[in-house]
Coordinates of C-alpha atoms in Angstrom, one line a residue:
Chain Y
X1 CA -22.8 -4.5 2.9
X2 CA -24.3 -1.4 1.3
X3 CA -23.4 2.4 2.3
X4 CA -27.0 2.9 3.8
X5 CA -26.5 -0.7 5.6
X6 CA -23.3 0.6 7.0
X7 CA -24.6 3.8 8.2
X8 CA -27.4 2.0 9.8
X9 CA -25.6 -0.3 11.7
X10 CA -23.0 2.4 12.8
X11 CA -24.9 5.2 13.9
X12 CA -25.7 3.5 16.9
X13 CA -22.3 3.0 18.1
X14 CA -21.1 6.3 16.9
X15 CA -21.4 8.6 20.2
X16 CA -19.6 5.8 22.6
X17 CA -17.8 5.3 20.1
X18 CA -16.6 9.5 19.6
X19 CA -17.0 9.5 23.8
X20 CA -14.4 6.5 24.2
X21 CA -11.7 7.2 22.0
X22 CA -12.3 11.3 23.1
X23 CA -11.2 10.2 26.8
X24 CA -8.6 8.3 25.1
X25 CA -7.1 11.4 23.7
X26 CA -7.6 13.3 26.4
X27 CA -9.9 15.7 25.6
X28 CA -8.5 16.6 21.8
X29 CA -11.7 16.4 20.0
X30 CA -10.2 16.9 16.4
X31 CA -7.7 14.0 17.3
X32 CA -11.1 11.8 18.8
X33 CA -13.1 12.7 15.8
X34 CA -10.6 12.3 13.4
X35 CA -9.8 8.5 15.2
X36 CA -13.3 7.8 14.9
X37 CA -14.1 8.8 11.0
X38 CA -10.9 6.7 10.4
X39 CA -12.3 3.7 12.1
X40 CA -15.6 4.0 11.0
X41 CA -14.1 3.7 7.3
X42 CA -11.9 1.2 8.2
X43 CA -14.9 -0.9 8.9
X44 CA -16.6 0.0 6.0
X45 CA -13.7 -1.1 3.9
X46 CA -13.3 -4.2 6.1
X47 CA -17.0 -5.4 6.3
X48 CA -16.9 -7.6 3.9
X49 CA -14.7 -9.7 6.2
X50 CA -17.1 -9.5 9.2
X51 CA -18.4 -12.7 9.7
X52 CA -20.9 -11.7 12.4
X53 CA -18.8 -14.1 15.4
X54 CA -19.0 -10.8 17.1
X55 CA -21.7 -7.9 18.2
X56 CA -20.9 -5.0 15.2
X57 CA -20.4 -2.8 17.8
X58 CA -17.4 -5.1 19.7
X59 CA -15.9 -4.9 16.5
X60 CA -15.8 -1.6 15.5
X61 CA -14.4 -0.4 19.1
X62 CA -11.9 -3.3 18.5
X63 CA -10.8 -1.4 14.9
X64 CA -11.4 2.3 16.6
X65 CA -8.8 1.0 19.8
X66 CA -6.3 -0.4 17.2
X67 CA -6.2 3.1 14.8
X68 CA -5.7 4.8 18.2
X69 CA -2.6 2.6 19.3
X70 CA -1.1 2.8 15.9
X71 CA -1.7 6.6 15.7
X72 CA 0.0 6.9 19.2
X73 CA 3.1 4.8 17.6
X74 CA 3.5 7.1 14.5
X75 CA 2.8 10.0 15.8
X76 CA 4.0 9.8 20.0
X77 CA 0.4 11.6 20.6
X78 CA 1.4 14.3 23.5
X79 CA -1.6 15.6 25.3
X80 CA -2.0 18.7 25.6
X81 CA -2.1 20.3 28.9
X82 CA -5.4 20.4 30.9
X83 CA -6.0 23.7 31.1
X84 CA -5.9 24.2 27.7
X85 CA -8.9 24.8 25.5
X86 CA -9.1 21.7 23.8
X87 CA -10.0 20.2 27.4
X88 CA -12.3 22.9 28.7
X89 CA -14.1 23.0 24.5
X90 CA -15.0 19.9 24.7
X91 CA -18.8 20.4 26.5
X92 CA -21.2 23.2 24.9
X93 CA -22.2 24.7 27.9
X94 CA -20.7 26.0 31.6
X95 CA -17.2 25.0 30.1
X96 CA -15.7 25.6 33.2
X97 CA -17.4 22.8 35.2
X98 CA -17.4 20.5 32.7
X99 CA -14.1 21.2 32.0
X100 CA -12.9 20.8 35.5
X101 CA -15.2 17.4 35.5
X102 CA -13.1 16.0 32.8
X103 CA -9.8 17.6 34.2
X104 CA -9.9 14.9 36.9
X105 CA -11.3 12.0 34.9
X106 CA -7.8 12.8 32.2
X107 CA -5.0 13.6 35.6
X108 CA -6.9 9.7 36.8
X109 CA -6.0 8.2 33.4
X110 CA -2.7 9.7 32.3
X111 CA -0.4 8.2 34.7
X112 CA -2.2 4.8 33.1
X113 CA -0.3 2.8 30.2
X114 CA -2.8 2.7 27.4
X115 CA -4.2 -1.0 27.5
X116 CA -5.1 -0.1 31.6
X117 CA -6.7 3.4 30.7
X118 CA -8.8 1.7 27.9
X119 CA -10.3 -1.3 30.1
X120 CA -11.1 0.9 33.1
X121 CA -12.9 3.6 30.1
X122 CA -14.6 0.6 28.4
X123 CA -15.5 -0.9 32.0
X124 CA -16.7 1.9 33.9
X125 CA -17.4 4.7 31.4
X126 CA -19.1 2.2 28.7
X127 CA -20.5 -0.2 30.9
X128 CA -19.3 -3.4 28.7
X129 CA -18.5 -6.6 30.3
X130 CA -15.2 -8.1 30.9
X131 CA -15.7 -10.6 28.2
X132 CA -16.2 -8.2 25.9
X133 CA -13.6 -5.7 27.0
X134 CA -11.5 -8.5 26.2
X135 CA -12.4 -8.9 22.7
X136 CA -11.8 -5.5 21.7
X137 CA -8.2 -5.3 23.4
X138 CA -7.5 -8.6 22.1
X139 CA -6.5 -10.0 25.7
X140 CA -8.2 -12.7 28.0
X141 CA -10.8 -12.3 30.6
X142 CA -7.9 -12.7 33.4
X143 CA -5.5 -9.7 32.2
X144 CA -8.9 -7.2 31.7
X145 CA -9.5 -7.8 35.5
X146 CA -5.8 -7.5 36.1
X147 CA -5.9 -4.2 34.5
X148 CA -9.1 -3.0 36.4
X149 CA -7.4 -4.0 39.9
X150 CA -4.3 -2.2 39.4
X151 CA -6.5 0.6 37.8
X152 CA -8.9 0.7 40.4
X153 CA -5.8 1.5 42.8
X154 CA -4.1 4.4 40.7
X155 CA -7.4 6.1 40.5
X156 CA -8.1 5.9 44.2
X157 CA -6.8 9.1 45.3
X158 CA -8.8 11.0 42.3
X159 CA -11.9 9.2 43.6
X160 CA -11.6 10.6 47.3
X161 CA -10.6 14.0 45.8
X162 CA -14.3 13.6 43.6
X163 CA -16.0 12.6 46.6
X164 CA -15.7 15.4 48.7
X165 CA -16.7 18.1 46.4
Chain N
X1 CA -16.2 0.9 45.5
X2 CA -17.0 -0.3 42.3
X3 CA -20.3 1.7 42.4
X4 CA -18.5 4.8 43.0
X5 CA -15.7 4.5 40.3
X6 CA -18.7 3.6 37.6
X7 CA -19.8 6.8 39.0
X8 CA -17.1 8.8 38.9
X9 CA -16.7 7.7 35.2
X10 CA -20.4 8.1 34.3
X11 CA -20.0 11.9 36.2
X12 CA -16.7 12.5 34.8
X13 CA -17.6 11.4 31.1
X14 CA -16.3 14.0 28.2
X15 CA -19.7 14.5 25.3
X16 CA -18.4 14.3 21.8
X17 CA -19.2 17.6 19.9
X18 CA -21.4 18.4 17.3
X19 CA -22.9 15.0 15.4
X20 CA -24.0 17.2 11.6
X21 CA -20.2 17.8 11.3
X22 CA -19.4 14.7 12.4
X23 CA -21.7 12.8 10.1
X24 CA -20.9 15.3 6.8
X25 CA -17.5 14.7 7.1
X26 CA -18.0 10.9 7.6
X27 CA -20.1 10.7 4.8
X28 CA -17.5 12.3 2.6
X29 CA -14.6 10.1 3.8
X30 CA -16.9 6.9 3.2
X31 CA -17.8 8.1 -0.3
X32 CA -14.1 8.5 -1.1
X33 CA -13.3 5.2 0.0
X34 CA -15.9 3.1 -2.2
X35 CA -13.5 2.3 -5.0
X36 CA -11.0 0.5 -1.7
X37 CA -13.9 -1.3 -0.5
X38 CA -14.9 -2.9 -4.3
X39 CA -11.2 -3.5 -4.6
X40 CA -11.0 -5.1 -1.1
X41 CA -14.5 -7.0 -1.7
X42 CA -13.1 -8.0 -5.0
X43 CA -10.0 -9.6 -2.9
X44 CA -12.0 -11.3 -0.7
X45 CA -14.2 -12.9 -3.0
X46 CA -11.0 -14.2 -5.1
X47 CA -8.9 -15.2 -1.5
X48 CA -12.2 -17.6 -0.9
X49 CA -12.6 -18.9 -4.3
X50 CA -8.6 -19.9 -4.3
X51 CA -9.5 -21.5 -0.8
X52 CA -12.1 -23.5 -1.5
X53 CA -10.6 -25.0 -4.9
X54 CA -7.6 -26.1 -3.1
X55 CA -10.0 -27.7 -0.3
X56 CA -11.3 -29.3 -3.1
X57 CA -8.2 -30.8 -4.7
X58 CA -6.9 -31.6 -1.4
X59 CA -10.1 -33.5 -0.7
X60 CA -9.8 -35.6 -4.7
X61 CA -5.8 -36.0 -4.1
X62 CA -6.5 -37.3 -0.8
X63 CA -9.2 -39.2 -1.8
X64 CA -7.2 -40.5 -4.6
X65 CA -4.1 -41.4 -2.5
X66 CA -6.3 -43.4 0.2
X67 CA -8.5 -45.4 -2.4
X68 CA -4.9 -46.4 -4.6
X69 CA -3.7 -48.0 -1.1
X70 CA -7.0 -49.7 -0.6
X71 CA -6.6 -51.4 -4.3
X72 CA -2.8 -51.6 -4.1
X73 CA -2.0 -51.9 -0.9
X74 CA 2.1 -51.3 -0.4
X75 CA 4.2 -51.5 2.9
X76 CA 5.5 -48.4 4.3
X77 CA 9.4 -48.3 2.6
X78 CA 12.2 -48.5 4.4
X79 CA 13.6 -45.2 4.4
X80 CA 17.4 -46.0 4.9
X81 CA 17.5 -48.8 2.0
X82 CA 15.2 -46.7 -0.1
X83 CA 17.4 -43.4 0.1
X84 CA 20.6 -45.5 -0.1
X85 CA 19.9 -47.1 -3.5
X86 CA 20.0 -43.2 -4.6
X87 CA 23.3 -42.7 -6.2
X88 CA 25.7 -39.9 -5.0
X89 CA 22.9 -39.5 -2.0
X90 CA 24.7 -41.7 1.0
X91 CA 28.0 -39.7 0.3
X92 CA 26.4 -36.5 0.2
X93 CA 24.0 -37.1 3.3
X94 CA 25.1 -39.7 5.5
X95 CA 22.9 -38.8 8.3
X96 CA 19.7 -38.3 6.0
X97 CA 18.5 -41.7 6.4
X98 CA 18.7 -41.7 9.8
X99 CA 17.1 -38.9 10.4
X100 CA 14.9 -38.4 7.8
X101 CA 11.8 -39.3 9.8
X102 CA 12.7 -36.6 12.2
X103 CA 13.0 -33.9 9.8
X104 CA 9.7 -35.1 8.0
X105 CA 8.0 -34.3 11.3
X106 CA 9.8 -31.0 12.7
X107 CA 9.0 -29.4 8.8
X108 CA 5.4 -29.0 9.5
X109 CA 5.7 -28.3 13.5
X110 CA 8.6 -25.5 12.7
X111 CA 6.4 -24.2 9.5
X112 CA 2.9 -24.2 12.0
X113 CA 5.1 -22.0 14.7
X114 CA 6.7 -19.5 12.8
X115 CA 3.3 -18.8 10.2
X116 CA 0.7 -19.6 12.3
X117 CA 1.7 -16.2 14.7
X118 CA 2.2 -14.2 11.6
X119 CA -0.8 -15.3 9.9
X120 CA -2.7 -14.1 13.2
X121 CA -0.8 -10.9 13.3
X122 CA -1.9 -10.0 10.1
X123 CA -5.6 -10.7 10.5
X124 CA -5.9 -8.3 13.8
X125 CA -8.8 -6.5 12.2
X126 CA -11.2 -9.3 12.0
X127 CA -13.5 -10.6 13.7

């Protein structure tokens, strides 16, 4: 696969792609960005070993979830707090809604171990079905809609806090 | 419920920043690591040429093992006279004939559960 064939094929993907793996981390948009240019050339390295069994896009969120778990293992990623700036920075315009928007989407997911947080993101946020949820955290079917009860629980009190604003 | 929480999440959704930035620096990156991916295609190519030549010779020695029994065909040996007319073997291994059978079969079903895992660790990247 060519450069241009590469680019092609990815620039489809790139903005769930940047918006997963930025709720992922929390709001730290040089950490996201950074995750997801390291993926993205991780894939271009690796395409030659893509043998099409999956949608591109399955795959590349599979790669993009994998740099993010081993980046949390070398590096213990510590998110920062919510008020911060890298939170409230991350939309262009009325930063303080948008910030306070994402401030209760990040308190939801923090309490969440990282395989949980990423199913209920790739679920709800990305719309992708269970099956394929599945592939890209490389667990079955079952242990996804394990994840999204239990998740769907923790979240609960966030949701009735949403609701009545 | 689950309308609401796709909500929430659709609502609540962070937007990546600005894409030109984004894309430059991608650009750069992928430019830098061309010379990884020829040495990684390069790999690839060679780890499926190896493969399919020792399909291949498999396939002949197989092939050349079942058509010598077909012409000459030879009764299974008996393991514990065969291994006893060995010399210094019996006093070395007493128990080998007896369980040589046994071991012949655990070899491949203890080599299949300790590689197989590994091999599947290592290709976590592919699809």
């Amino acid at each position: 696969m060519t450069r241009e064939e590469f680019t092609a094929l990815a620039s489809a993907g790139q903005e769930p792609l940047r918006r997963f793996l930025l709720a992922l981390c929390e709001g730290d948009a040089a950490t996201a960005d950074d995750l997801a240019q390291e993926a993205l050339v991780n894939a271009y390295v690796a395409s030659g070993s893509f043998r099409g069994a999956a949608r591109f896009e399955t795959w590349l969120f599979r790669i993009a979830y994998n740099c993010f778990i081993d980046r949390l293992r070398r590096r213990r990623l510590q998110p920062e707090p919510l008020d911060s700036s890298a939170a409230l920075a991350v939309s262009g315009s009325d930063a303080t809604d948008a910030g306070f928007r994402h401030e209760d989407l990040y308190r939801a997911l923090r309490q969440l171990p990282e395989k949980e947080r990423a199913a209920l993101l790739l679920f709800y946020m990305e719309d992708r079905p269970v099956k394929e949820v599945a592939a890209i955290l490389d667990i079955s079917a079952g242990s996804v809609r394990a994840y999204l009860t239990r998740g769907r629980q923790h979240i609960k009190t966030y949701l009735e806090k949403w609701k009545t604003k | 419920m689950e309308n609401e929480i796709r909500d929430f999440f659709h609502a609540a959704a962070p937007r990546p920043g600005d894409d030109t930035t984004f894309r430059l620096e991608l650009n750069a990156r992928l430019a830098a690591a061309e010379q990884i991916k020829q040495f990684h295609d390069q790999q690839i190519r060679s780890l499926r040429r190896r493969t399919r030549l020792l399909f291949a010779a498999g396939l002949l020695l197989g092939g050349a093992v079942v058509a010598l029994f077909l012409l000459h065909p030879v009764q299974f040996p008996d393991f514990p006279s065969v291994l006893s007319g060995i010399p210094g073997l019996p006093e070395i291994f007493p128990g080998l004939p007896r369980y040589l059978p046994w071991i012949l079969i655990a070899i491949p079903i203890v080599f299949l559960t300790i590689f197989l895992p590994l091999a599947r660790t290592r290709q976590r990247n592919s699809f």
